[in-house]
mmCIF file of C-alpha atoms in Angstrom:
data_model
loop_
_atom_site.group_PDB
_atom_site.id
_atom_site.type_symbol
_atom_site.label_atom_id
_atom_site.label_comp_id
_atom_site.label_asym_id
_atom_site.label_seq_id
_atom_site.Cartn_x
_atom_site.Cartn_y
_atom_site.Cartn_z
ATOM 1 C CA UNK A 19 28.321 15.228 -0.989
ATOM 2 C CA UNK A 20 26.805 18.449 0.270
ATOM 3 C CA UNK A 21 23.671 18.663 2.335
ATOM 4 C CA UNK A 22 20.654 20.043 0.439
ATOM 5 C CA UNK A 23 17.398 20.998 2.201
ATOM 6 C CA UNK A 24 15.606 20.756 -1.142
ATOM 7 C CA UNK A 25 16.030 16.970 -0.927
ATOM 8 C CA UNK A 26 14.168 16.702 2.400
ATOM 9 C CA UNK A 27 10.601 15.523 1.786
ATOM 10 C CA UNK A 28 7.357 15.941 3.690
ATOM 11 C CA UNK A 29 4.836 13.934 1.690
ATOM 12 C CA UNK A 30 1.106 14.424 2.134
ATOM 13 C CA UNK A 31 -0.146 17.072 -0.311
ATOM 14 C CA UNK A 32 -3.770 16.860 -1.540
ATOM 15 C CA UNK A 33 -2.744 15.249 -4.842
ATOM 16 C CA UNK A 34 -1.312 12.152 -3.138
ATOM 17 C CA UNK A 35 -3.340 8.986 -2.766
ATOM 18 C CA UNK A 36 -3.928 5.316 -3.448
ATOM 19 C CA UNK A 37 -5.540 3.954 -6.612
ATOM 20 C CA UNK A 38 -6.578 0.369 -7.297
ATOM 21 C CA UNK A 39 -7.590 -1.562 -10.426
ATOM 22 C CA UNK A 40 -8.209 -5.185 -11.396
ATOM 23 C CA UNK A 41 -5.117 -7.371 -11.587
ATOM 24 C CA UNK A 42 -3.644 -7.245 -15.080
ATOM 25 C CA UNK A 43 -4.408 -3.553 -15.555
ATOM 26 C CA UNK A 44 -1.416 -1.774 -17.054
ATOM 27 C CA UNK A 45 -0.100 0.852 -14.682
ATOM 28 C CA UNK A 46 0.895 4.367 -15.666
ATOM 29 C CA UNK A 47 4.361 5.057 -17.067
ATOM 30 C CA UNK A 48 4.232 8.807 -16.410
ATOM 31 C CA UNK A 49 3.261 10.977 -13.456
ATOM 32 C CA UNK A 50 -0.089 11.974 -15.003
ATOM 33 C CA UNK A 51 -3.151 11.127 -12.891
ATOM 34 C CA UNK A 52 -4.037 7.413 -13.015
ATOM 35 C CA UNK A 53 -6.886 6.799 -15.440
ATOM 36 C CA UNK A 54 -8.923 4.027 -16.996
ATOM 37 C CA UNK A 55 -9.992 1.376 -14.521
ATOM 38 C CA UNK A 56 -7.911 2.793 -11.648
ATOM 39 C CA UNK A 57 -10.218 4.058 -8.882
ATOM 40 C CA UNK A 58 -8.990 6.329 -6.090
ATOM 41 C CA UNK A 59 -9.530 5.084 -2.534
ATOM 42 C CA UNK A 60 -10.259 8.642 -1.327
ATOM 43 C CA UNK A 61 -9.211 10.437 1.858
ATOM 44 C CA UNK A 62 -6.453 8.668 3.790
ATOM 45 C CA UNK A 63 -5.636 8.703 7.494
ATOM 46 C CA UNK A 64 -3.302 11.388 8.817
ATOM 47 C CA UNK A 65 -0.482 8.896 9.443
ATOM 48 C CA UNK A 66 0.050 8.610 5.685
ATOM 49 C CA UNK A 67 1.270 5.596 3.751
ATOM 50 C CA UNK A 68 3.969 3.329 5.158
ATOM 51 C CA UNK A 69 6.183 1.160 2.940
ATOM 52 C CA UNK A 70 8.093 -1.678 4.561
ATOM 53 C CA UNK A 71 10.709 -4.126 3.282
ATOM 54 C CA UNK A 72 10.830 -7.301 5.382
ATOM 55 C CA UNK A 73 13.839 -9.575 5.052
ATOM 56 C CA UNK A 74 14.478 -12.975 6.574
ATOM 57 C CA UNK A 75 18.152 -13.385 7.393
ATOM 58 C CA UNK A 76 20.004 -16.658 7.965
ATOM 59 C CA UNK A 77 23.110 -16.471 10.163
ATOM 60 C CA UNK A 78 26.028 -18.796 9.573
ATOM 61 C CA UNK A 79 28.367 -19.270 12.521
ATOM 62 C CA UNK A 80 31.566 -21.192 13.034
ATOM 63 C CA UNK A 81 31.791 -23.954 15.553
ATOM 64 C CA UNK A 82 34.792 -22.186 17.073
ATOM 65 C CA UNK A 83 33.367 -19.782 19.596
ATOM 66 C CA UNK A 84 30.106 -19.346 17.694
ATOM 67 C CA UNK A 85 31.767 -16.639 15.605
ATOM 68 C CA UNK A 86 29.438 -15.073 13.055
ATOM 69 C CA UNK A 87 30.916 -15.695 9.598
ATOM 70 C CA UNK A 88 28.143 -14.584 7.233
ATOM 71 C CA UNK A 89 24.582 -13.490 6.929
ATOM 72 C CA UNK A 90 22.380 -14.173 3.941
ATOM 73 C CA UNK A 91 18.995 -12.779 2.955
ATOM 74 C CA UNK A 92 16.853 -15.884 2.429
ATOM 75 C CA UNK A 93 13.610 -14.136 1.491
ATOM 76 C CA UNK A 94 12.062 -10.705 1.370
ATOM 77 C CA UNK A 95 8.681 -9.143 0.902
ATOM 78 C CA UNK A 96 7.575 -5.574 0.455
ATOM 79 C CA UNK A 97 4.338 -4.194 1.862
ATOM 80 C CA UNK A 98 2.562 -0.881 2.194
ATOM 81 C CA UNK A 99 -0.064 0.190 4.677
ATOM 82 C CA UNK A 100 -2.724 2.878 4.519
ATOM 83 C CA UNK A 101 -5.936 3.855 6.280
ATOM 84 C CA UNK A 102 -8.993 4.671 4.164
ATOM 85 C CA UNK A 103 -11.274 7.234 5.796
ATOM 86 C CA UNK A 104 -14.132 7.011 3.302
ATOM 87 C CA UNK A 105 -16.667 4.199 3.521
ATOM 88 C CA UNK A 106 -17.518 3.486 -0.112
ATOM 89 C CA UNK A 107 -18.320 0.468 -2.250
ATOM 90 C CA UNK A 108 -14.598 0.413 -3.120
ATOM 91 C CA UNK A 109 -13.363 0.337 0.489
ATOM 92 C CA UNK A 110 -15.974 -2.256 1.473
ATOM 93 C CA UNK A 111 -14.904 -4.319 -1.565
ATOM 94 C CA UNK A 112 -11.291 -4.113 -0.394
ATOM 95 C CA UNK A 113 -12.180 -5.001 3.192
ATOM 96 C CA UNK A 114 -14.428 -7.906 2.168
ATOM 97 C CA UNK A 115 -12.212 -9.223 -0.672
ATOM 98 C CA UNK A 116 -13.710 -8.177 -3.969
ATOM 99 C CA UNK A 117 -17.339 -7.855 -2.912
ATOM 100 C CA UNK A 118 -19.407 -5.772 -5.339
ATOM 101 C CA UNK A 119 -22.752 -4.337 -4.279
ATOM 102 C CA UNK A 120 -26.087 -5.051 -5.892
ATOM 103 C CA UNK A 121 -28.488 -2.124 -5.793
ATOM 104 C CA UNK A 122 -32.255 -2.345 -5.422
ATOM 105 C CA UNK A 123 -34.707 0.258 -4.071
ATOM 106 C CA UNK A 124 -31.893 2.679 -3.163
ATOM 107 C CA UNK A 125 -30.164 0.015 -1.041
ATOM 108 C CA UNK A 126 -26.715 -1.416 -1.760
ATOM 109 C CA UNK A 127 -26.399 -5.035 -0.665
ATOM 110 C CA UNK A 128 -22.963 -6.548 -0.101
ATOM 111 C CA UNK A 129 -23.066 -10.357 -0.034
ATOM 112 C CA UNK A 130 -20.121 -11.329 2.201
ATOM 113 C CA UNK A 131 -18.456 -14.716 1.910
ATOM 114 C CA UNK A 132 -16.255 -16.255 4.588
ATOM 115 C CA UNK A 133 -14.334 -18.366 2.115
ATOM 116 C CA UNK A 134 -10.625 -17.738 1.645
ATOM 117 C CA UNK A 135 -10.283 -16.212 -1.821
ATOM 118 C CA UNK A 136 -7.425 -14.426 -3.525
ATOM 119 C CA UNK A 137 -7.992 -10.774 -4.400
ATOM 120 C CA UNK A 138 -4.857 -9.578 -6.188
ATOM 121 C CA UNK A 139 -5.121 -6.132 -7.749
ATOM 122 C CA UNK A 140 -2.991 -3.505 -9.462
ATOM 123 C CA UNK A 141 -2.055 -0.497 -7.298
ATOM 124 C CA UNK A 142 -0.735 3.027 -7.773
ATOM 125 C CA UNK A 143 0.454 5.007 -4.752
ATOM 126 C CA UNK A 144 1.347 8.687 -5.106
ATOM 127 C CA UNK A 145 3.381 10.641 -2.579
ATOM 128 C CA UNK A 146 3.381 14.380 -3.288
ATOM 129 C CA UNK A 147 5.480 17.159 -1.724
ATOM 130 C CA UNK A 148 4.790 20.458 -3.504
ATOM 131 C CA UNK A 149 6.299 19.978 -6.993
ATOM 132 C CA UNK A 150 7.827 16.562 -6.275
ATOM 133 C CA UNK A 151 5.888 13.346 -6.904
ATOM 134 C CA UNK A 152 7.042 9.841 -6.061
ATOM 135 C CA UNK A 153 4.800 7.151 -7.551
ATOM 136 C CA UNK A 154 4.795 3.434 -6.797
ATOM 137 C CA UNK A 155 3.319 1.337 -9.627
ATOM 138 C CA UNK A 156 2.488 -2.137 -8.329
ATOM 139 C CA UNK A 157 1.185 -4.573 -10.986
ATOM 140 C CA UNK A 158 0.183 -7.168 -8.391
ATOM 141 C CA UNK A 159 -0.553 -6.752 -4.718
ATOM 142 C CA UNK A 160 -3.032 -8.214 -2.278
ATOM 143 C CA UNK A 161 -4.444 -6.983 1.005
ATOM 144 C CA UNK A 162 -3.042 -9.444 3.525
ATOM 145 C CA UNK A 163 -3.949 -7.661 6.768
ATOM 146 C CA UNK A 164 -6.957 -5.662 7.858
ATOM 147 C CA UNK A 165 -7.382 -3.887 11.167
ATOM 148 C CA UNK A 166 -10.486 -3.787 13.325
ATOM 149 C CA UNK A 167 -12.997 -1.240 12.002
ATOM 150 C CA UNK A 168 -14.249 1.070 14.772
ATOM 151 C CA UNK A 169 -17.920 2.071 14.797
ATOM 152 C CA UNK A 170 -18.315 4.541 17.652
ATOM 153 C CA UNK A 171 -19.441 8.121 18.077
ATOM 154 C CA UNK A 172 -16.071 9.273 19.438
ATOM 155 C CA UNK A 173 -13.897 8.178 16.499
ATOM 156 C CA UNK A 174 -13.868 8.021 12.713
ATOM 157 C CA UNK A 175 -14.793 4.736 11.082
ATOM 158 C CA UNK A 176 -11.538 3.805 9.334
ATOM 159 C CA UNK A 177 -10.394 0.906 7.179
ATOM 160 C CA UNK A 178 -6.718 0.002 7.684
ATOM 161 C CA UNK A 179 -5.113 -2.164 5.032
ATOM 162 C CA UNK A 180 -1.709 -3.782 4.565
ATOM 163 C CA UNK A 181 -0.932 -4.750 0.966
ATOM 164 C CA UNK A 182 1.705 -7.374 0.166
ATOM 165 C CA UNK A 183 3.430 -6.694 -3.145
ATOM 166 C CA UNK A 184 3.922 -9.714 -5.427
ATOM 167 C CA UNK A 185 6.723 -9.600 -7.965
ATOM 168 C CA UNK A 186 8.461 -6.551 -9.353
ATOM 169 C CA UNK A 187 7.178 -2.998 -9.181
ATOM 170 C CA UNK A 188 8.367 0.459 -10.217
ATOM 171 C CA UNK A 189 8.986 3.818 -8.614
ATOM 172 C CA UNK A 190 8.521 6.892 -10.814
ATOM 173 C CA UNK A 191 9.775 10.214 -9.451
ATOM 174 C CA UNK A 192 9.915 13.822 -10.550
ATOM 175 C CA UNK A 193 13.378 14.318 -12.079
ATOM 176 C CA UNK A 194 15.839 16.290 -9.982
ATOM 177 C CA UNK A 195 16.692 19.779 -11.285
#
């Protein structure tokens, strides 16, 4: 197999992003912009979007000398992480698990609950490098980690999320020439 610089990717073009919709929303099957109930999160942090596959491995060793005989994947989970730079009703609803604002007299009120509730949603994540798009279509994922939100005059207020993917998902990609 020959080396090909055209296969080296630097994702992060303006068209990339994260979209979210209610769980059960049918995700796109093409690379056209997500539509319908999918809402874009907005500007993302400069570190981009990280995908991670975590696997738990069991080791099986022999009594004789503790020799490793086999390893077996006993479970796995996939996650992705992103930082939202825009403070909107959407990002606050993601941070505070599904909270929707009520508006009165030009004031949005977010009623926050401290009860543990599930907030599974459908997700679309686009990575774009010039003419190449790689899209993750996640029918069910839930934010399972949130970072501290800074509120200071020397830094941006950012919302960092880690989404755990439940079940199967798809990757759509621009076809190779």
